[in-house]
Coordinates of C-alpha atoms and ligand atoms in Angstrom, one line a residue:
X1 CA -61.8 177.6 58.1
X2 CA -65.6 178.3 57.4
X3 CA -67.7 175.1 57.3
X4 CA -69.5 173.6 54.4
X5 CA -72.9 172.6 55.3
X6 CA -75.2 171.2 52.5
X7 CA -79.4 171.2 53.5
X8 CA -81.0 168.5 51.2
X9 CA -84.9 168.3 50.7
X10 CA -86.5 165.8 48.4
X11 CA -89.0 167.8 46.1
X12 CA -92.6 167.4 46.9
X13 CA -91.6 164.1 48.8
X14 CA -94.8 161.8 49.4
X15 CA -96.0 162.9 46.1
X16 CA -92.9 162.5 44.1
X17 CA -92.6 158.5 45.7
X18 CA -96.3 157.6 44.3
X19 CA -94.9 159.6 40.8
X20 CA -91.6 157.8 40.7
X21 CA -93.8 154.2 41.3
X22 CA -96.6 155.2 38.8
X23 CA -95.1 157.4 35.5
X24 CA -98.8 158.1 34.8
X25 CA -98.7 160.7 37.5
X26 CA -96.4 162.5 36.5
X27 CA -96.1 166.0 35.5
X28 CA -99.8 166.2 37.1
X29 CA -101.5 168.2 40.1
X30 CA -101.2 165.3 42.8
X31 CA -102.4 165.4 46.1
X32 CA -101.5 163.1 48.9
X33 CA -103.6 163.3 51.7
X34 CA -106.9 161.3 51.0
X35 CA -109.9 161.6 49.8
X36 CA -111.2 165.2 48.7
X37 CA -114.7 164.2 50.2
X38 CA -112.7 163.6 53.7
X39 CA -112.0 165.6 56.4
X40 CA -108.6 165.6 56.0
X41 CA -105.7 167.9 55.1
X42 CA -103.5 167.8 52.7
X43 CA -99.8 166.3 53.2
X44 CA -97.6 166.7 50.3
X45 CA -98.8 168.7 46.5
X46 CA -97.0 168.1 43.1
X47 CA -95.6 171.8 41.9
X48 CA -98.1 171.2 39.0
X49 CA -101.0 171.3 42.3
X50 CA -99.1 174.2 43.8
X51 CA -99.6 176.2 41.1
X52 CA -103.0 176.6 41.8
X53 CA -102.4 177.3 45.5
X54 CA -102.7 174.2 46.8
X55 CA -100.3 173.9 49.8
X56 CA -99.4 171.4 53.3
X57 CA -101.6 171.6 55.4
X58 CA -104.8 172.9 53.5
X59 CA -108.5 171.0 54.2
X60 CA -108.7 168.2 51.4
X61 CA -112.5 170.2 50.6
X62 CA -110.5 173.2 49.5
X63 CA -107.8 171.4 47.7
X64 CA -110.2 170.1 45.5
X65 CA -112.6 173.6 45.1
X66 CA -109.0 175.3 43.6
X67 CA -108.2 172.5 41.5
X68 CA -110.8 169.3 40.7
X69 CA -108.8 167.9 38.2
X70 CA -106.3 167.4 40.6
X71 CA -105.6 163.6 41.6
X72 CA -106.4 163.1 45.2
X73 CA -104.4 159.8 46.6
X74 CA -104.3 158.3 50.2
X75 CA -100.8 157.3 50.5
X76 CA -98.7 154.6 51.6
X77 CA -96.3 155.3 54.6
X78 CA -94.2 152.1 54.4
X79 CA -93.6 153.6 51.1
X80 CA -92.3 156.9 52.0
X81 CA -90.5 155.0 55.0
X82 CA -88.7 153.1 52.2
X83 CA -87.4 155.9 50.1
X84 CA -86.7 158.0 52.9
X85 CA -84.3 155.3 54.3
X86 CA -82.7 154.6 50.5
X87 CA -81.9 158.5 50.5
X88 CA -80.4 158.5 53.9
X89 CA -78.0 156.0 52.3
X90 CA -77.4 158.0 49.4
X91 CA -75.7 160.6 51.4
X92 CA -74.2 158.1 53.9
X93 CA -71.9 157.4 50.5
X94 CA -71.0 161.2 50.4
X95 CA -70.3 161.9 54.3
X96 CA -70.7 160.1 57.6
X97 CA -71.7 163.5 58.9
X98 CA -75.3 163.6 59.0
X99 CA -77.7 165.0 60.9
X100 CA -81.3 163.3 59.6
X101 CA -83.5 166.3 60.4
X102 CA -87.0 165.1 58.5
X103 CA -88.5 162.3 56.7
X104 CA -87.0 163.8 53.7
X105 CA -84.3 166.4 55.0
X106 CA -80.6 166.0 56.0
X107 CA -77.6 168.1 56.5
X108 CA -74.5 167.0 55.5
X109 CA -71.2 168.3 57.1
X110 CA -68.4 168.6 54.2
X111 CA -65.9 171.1 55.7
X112 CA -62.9 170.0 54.2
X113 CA -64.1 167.7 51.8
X114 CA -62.7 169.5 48.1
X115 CA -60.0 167.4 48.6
X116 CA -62.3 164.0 48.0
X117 CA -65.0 165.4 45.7
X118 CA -63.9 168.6 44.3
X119 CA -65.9 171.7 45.6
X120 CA -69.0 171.6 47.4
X121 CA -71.1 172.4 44.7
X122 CA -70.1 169.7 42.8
X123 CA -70.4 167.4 45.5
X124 CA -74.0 168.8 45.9
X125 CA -74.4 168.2 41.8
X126 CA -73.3 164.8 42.5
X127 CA -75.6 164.1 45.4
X128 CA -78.3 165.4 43.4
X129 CA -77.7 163.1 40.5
X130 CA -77.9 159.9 42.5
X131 CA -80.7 160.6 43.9
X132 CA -82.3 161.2 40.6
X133 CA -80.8 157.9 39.3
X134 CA -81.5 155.6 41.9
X135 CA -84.9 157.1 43.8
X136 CA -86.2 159.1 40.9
X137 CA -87.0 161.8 43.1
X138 CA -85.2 165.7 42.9
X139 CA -83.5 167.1 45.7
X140 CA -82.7 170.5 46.2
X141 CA -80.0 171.6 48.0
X142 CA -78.9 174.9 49.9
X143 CA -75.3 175.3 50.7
X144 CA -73.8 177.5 53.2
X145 CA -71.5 178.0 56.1
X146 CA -74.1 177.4 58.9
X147 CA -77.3 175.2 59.1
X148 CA -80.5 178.2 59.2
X149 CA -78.8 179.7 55.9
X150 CA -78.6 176.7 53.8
X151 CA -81.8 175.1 55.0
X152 CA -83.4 179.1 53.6
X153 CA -81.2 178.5 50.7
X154 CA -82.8 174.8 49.7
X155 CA -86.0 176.6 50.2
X156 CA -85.9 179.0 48.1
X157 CA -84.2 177.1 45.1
X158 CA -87.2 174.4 45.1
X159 CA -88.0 172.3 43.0
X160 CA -84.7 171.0 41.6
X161 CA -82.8 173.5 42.9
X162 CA -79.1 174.3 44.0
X163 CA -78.2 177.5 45.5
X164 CA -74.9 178.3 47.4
X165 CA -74.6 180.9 49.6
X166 CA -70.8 182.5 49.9
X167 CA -69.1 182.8 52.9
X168 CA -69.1 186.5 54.6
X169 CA -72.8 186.9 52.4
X170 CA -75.0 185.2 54.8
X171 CA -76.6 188.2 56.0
X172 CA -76.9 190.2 52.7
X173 CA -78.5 186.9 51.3
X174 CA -81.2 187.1 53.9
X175 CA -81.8 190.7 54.2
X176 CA -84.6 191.2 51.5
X177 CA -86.5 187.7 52.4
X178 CA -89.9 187.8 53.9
X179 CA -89.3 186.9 58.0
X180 CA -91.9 183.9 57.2
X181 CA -88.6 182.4 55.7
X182 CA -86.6 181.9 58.5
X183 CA -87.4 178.8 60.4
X184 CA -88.8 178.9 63.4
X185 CA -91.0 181.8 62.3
X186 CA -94.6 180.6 62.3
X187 CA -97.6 182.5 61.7
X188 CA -97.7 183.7 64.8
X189 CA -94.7 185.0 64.9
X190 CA -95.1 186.4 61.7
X191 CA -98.0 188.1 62.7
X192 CA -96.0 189.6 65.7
X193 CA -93.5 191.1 64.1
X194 CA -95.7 192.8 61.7
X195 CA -97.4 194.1 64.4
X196 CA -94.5 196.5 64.5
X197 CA -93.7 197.0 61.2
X198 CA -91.1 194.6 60.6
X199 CA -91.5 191.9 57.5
X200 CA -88.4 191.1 56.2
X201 CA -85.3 189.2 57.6
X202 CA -83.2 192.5 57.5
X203 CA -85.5 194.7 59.1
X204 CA -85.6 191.9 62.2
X205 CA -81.6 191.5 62.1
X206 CA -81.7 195.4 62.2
X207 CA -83.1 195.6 65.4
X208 CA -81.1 194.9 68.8
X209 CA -81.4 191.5 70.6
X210 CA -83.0 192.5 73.7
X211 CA -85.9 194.2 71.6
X212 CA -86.3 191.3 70.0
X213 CA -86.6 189.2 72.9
X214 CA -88.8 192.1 74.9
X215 CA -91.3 191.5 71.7
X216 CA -90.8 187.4 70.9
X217 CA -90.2 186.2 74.6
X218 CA -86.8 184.1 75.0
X219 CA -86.8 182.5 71.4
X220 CA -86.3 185.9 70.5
X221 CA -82.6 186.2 70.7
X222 CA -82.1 182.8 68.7
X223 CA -84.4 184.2 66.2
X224 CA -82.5 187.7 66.3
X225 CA -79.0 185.5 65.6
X226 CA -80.3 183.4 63.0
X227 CA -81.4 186.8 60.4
X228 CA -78.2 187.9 60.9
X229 CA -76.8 184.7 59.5
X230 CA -75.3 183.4 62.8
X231 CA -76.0 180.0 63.8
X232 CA -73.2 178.0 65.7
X233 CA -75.0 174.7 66.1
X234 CA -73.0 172.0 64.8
X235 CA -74.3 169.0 62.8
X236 CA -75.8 166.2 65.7
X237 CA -74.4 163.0 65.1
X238 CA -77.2 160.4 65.9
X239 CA -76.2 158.8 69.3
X240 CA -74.3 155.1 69.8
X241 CA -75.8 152.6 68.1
X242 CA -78.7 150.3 70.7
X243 CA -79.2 148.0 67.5
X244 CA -77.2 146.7 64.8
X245 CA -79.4 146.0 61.5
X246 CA -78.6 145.6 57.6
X247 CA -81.0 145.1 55.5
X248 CA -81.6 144.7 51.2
X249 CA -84.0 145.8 48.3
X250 CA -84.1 143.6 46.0
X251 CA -83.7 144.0 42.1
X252 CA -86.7 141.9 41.7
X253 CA -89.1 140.5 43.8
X254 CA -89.3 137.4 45.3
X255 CA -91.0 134.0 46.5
X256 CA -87.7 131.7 46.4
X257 CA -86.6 130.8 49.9
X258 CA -83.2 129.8 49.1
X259 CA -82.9 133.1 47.8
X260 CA -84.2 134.7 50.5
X261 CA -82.1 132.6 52.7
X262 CA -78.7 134.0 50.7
X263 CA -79.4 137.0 51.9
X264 CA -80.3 136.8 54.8
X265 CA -77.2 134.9 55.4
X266 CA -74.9 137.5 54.0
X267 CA -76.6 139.8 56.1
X268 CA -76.2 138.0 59.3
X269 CA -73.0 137.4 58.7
X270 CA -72.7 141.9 58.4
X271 CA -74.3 142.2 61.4
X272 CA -72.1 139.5 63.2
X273 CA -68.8 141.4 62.3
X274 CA -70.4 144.7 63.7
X275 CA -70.8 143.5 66.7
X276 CA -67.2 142.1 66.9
X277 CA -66.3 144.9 66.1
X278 CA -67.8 146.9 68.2
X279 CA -67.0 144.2 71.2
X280 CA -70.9 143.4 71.9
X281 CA -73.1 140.9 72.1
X282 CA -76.7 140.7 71.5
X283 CA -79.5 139.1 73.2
X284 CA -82.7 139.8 70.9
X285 CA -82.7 139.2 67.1
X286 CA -85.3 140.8 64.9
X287 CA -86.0 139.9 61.2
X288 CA -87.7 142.3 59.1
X289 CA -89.7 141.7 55.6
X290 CA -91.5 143.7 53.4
X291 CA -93.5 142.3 51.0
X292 CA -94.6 143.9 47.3
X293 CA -97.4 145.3 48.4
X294 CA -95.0 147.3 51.3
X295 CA -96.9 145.7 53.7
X296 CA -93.7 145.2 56.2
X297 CA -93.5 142.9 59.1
X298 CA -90.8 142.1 61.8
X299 CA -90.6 139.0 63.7
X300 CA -88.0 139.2 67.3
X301 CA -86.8 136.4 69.3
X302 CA -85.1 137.5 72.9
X303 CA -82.2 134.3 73.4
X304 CA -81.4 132.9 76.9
X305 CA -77.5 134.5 76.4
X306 CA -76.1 137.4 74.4
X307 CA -74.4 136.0 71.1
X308 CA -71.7 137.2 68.4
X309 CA -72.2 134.6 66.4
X310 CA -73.2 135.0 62.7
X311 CA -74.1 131.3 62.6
X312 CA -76.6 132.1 65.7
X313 CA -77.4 135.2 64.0
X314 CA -78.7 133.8 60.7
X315 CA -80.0 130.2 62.3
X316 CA -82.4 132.3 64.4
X317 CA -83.1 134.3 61.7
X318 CA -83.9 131.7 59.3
X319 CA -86.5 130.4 61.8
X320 CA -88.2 133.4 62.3
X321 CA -88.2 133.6 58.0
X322 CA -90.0 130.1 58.1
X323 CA -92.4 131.2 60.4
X324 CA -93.3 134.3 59.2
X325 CA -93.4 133.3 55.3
X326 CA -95.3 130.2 56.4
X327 CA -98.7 129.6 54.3
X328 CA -98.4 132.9 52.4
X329 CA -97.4 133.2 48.8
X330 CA -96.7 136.9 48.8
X331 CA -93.8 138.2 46.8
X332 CA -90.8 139.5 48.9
X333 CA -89.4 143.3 48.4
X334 CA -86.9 143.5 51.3
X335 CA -85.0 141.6 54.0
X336 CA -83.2 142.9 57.0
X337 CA -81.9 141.4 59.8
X338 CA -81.0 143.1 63.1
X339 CA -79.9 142.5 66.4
X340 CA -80.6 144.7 69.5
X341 CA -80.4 144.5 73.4
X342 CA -76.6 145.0 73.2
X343 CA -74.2 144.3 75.8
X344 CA -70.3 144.1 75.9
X345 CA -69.2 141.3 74.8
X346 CA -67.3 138.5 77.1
X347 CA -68.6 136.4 79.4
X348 CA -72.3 135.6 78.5
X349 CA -70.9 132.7 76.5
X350 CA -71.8 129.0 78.2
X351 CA -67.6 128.0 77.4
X352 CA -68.4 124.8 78.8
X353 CA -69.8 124.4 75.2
X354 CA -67.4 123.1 73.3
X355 CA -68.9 123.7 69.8
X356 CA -69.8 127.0 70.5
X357 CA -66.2 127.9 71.9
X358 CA -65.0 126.6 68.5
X359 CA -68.2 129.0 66.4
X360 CA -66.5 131.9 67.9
X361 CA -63.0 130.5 67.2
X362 CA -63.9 130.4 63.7
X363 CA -66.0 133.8 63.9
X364 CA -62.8 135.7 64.9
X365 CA -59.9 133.9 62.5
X366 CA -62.7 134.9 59.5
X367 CA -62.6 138.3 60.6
X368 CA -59.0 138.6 60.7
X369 CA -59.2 137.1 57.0
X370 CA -62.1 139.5 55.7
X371 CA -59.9 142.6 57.2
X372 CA -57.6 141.9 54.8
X373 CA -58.5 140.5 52.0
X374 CA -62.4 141.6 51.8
X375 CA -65.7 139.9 53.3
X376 CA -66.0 137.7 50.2
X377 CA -63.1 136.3 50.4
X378 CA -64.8 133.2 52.5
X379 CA -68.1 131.8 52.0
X380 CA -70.4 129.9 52.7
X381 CA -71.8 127.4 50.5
X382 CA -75.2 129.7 51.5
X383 CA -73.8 133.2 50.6
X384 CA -72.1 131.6 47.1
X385 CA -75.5 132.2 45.0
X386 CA -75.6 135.7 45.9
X387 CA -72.3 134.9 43.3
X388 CA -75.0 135.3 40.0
X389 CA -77.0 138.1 41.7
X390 CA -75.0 140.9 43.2
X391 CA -71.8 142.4 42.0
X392 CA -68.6 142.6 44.4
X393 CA -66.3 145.8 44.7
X394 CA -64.4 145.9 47.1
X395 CA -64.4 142.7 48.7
X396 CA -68.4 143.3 49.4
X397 CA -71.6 142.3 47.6
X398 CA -73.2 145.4 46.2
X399 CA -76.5 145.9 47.7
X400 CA -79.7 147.3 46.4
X401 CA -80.1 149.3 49.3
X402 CA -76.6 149.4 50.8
X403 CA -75.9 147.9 54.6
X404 CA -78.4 150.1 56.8
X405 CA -76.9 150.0 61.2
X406 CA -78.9 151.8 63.7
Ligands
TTP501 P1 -91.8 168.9 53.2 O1 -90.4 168.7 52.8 O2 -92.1 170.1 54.1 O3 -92.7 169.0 51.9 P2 -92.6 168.3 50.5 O4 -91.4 167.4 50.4 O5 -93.9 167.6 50.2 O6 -92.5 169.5 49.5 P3 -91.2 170.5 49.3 O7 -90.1 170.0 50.2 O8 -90.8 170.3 47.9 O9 -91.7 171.8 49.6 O10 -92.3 167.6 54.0 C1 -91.9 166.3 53.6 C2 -93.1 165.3 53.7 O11 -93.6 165.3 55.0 C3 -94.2 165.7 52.7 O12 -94.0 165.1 51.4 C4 -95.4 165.1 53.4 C5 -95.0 165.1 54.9 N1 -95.8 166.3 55.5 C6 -97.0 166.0 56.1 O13 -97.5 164.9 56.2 N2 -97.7 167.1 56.6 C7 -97.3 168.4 56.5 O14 -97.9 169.3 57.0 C8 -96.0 168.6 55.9 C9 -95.4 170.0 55.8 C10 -95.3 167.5 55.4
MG502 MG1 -89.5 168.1 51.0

């Protein structure tokens, strides 16, 4: 069977954040980069800049000589760090195949997923929607039976875009398309091969391999595979987990610690049963906060064992909340909690201690229960206001920004 991969790009990414933050921007030239006056160069343009040849990568001084009116902003990474994590779990709900290839660009493996969502390009339509809805950012997305083709496709179909490339087409799709258009190709390249006459993607998958490579050097053969629509590389999967973290957005918001502590005890209490599960313990615990101004902090504590414990989880955590939050009145955005310096779990317990022998009793029978009948099937008094807050499907609280693990 061929395989289905999908390329997603988020349209105009740094730009399209500050837009979907500020409705005043939009449907404007925008530039992110900073200031015109600056030496620098610029990082992302609206299509609306674009259209007067603004591009990545251009000095901010000519930027603003093509288009004055356009509005020049410095950017927020913590921002674009944000989003880019909300979309990756966006398509985490679509596939657990995905190989995160930029700040704003994924494939998705689907090969024999009509079954679940109907064909690709509805499962692509779909994708596209949520991202819409929830980020308020477009996507476009290329689909095709190997990576290079639909990563060209979602190229070409920007802004907003959805193209699908049919199996067996690959190379007729890419025959008339300027060589620039493969990746890989850079000006230099570019330049090489029309040094001898060759400027589109047919005329270089015309030629034989070992010309190619006599004129490129050894990227040459790759190069000569990929215009002829062959690419065998298969999605990466990101390596085993060294940390374990979940973290949430909230819906609003917020200075109340008890609040803050709800959360951050639901979380702990994620994290806990991922390391059971996975039969490891942890020996440094890390919370993370970002406040409303995206200004985004982490506090770590390294125990004296490795622990499984939710209980140890969210008490340390809770510390490392009152220290951190300590004297400063600054509205909260998100909470995470993670755990990290893994090892397999068994023996770093002290058993002579009787009270933590019985934590991890109770630890293990809650498991059991949550395996069957959902995780909020048991409580704690803690987790219980999350009750008013969140929605429950599926035995889980609904996140803003669903359960993140790295
Ligand atoms: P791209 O996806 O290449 O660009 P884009 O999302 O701004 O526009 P589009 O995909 O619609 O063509 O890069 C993603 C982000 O990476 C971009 O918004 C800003 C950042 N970036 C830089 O900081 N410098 C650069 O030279 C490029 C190309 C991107
Ligand atoms: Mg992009």
């Amino acid at each position: 069977m061929a395989c289905s991969i999908l390329h997603v790009d988020l349209d105009a990414f740094f730009v399209s954040v500050e837009q979907a933050l500020e409705p005043a921007l939009r449907d404007k030239p925008v530039v992110v980069g900073g200031n015109p006056q600056g030496r620098g160069v610029v990082a992302s343009a609206s299509y609306e800049a674009r259209a007067y040849g603004l591009c990545a990568g251009m000095p901010l001084a000519t930027a603003y000589r093509l288009c004055p009116q356009a509005i020049f902003l410095q950017g927020n990474f913590s921002r674009y760090q944000e989003a880019s994590e909300r979309f990756i779990d966006i398509l985490a709900r679509f596939t657990p195949f995905i190989e995160v290839s930029g700040i704003d660009e994924a494939y998705l493996d689907i090969t024999g997923f009509d079954a679940l969502h109907g064909s690709a390009r509805q499962l692509a339509c779909n994708l596209k929607q949520a991202v819409s809805r929830e980020l308020g950012i477009t996507a476009s997305v290329g689909i095709a039976t190997s990576k290079v083709v639909a990563k060209v496709a979602s190229d070409l179909c920007k802004p907003d875009g959805l193209m699908e490339v049919a199996p067996g087409e690959e190379a007729v799709f890419l025959a008339p398309l300027p060589v620039a258009k493969l990746p890989g190709v850079g000006p230099k390249t570019e330049q090489r091969l029309k040094g001898i006459g060759i400027h589109s993607i047919g005329q270089l998958a015309n030629l034989s391999a070992s010309f190619v490579r006599y004129v490129l050097g050894r990227g040459g053969g790759w190069l000569h595979s990929c215009a002829r629509g062959v690419d065998p590389r298969k999605i990466e999967l990101p390596a085993a987990a060294k940390s374990i973290s979940r973290a949430t957005t909230f819906a609003r918001d917020t200075l109340s610690s008890s609040f803050l502590k709800a959360n951050l005890c639901y979380l702990s209490q994620r994290v806990g049963a991922e390391l059971r599960q996975q039969r490891k313990a942890a020996r440094c615990i890390t919370l993370k906060l970002r406040y409303a101004d995206f200004q985004t902090i982490t506090r770590s504590r390294t125990l004296k064992e490795a622990v499984d414990i939710d209980q140890v989880i969210f008490q340390t955590g809770c510390e490392l909340l009152e220290k951190a939050v300590e004297h400063r009145g600054k509205l909260v955005r998100l909470i995470g909690i993670g755990v990290s310096r893994l090892v397999a779990a068994g023996r770093q317990l002290s058993f002579e201690d009787e009270s933590a022998t019985r934590l991890e009793q109770l630890n293990h029978a809650i498991d059991g229960l949550r395996q069957k009948y959902g995780f909020t099937c048991i409580q704690t008094g803690q987790t219980l206001l999350l009750q008013d807050f969140l929605p429950v499907a599926e035995g889980h609280y609904v996140l803003a920004t669903p359960a993140l693990s790295r």
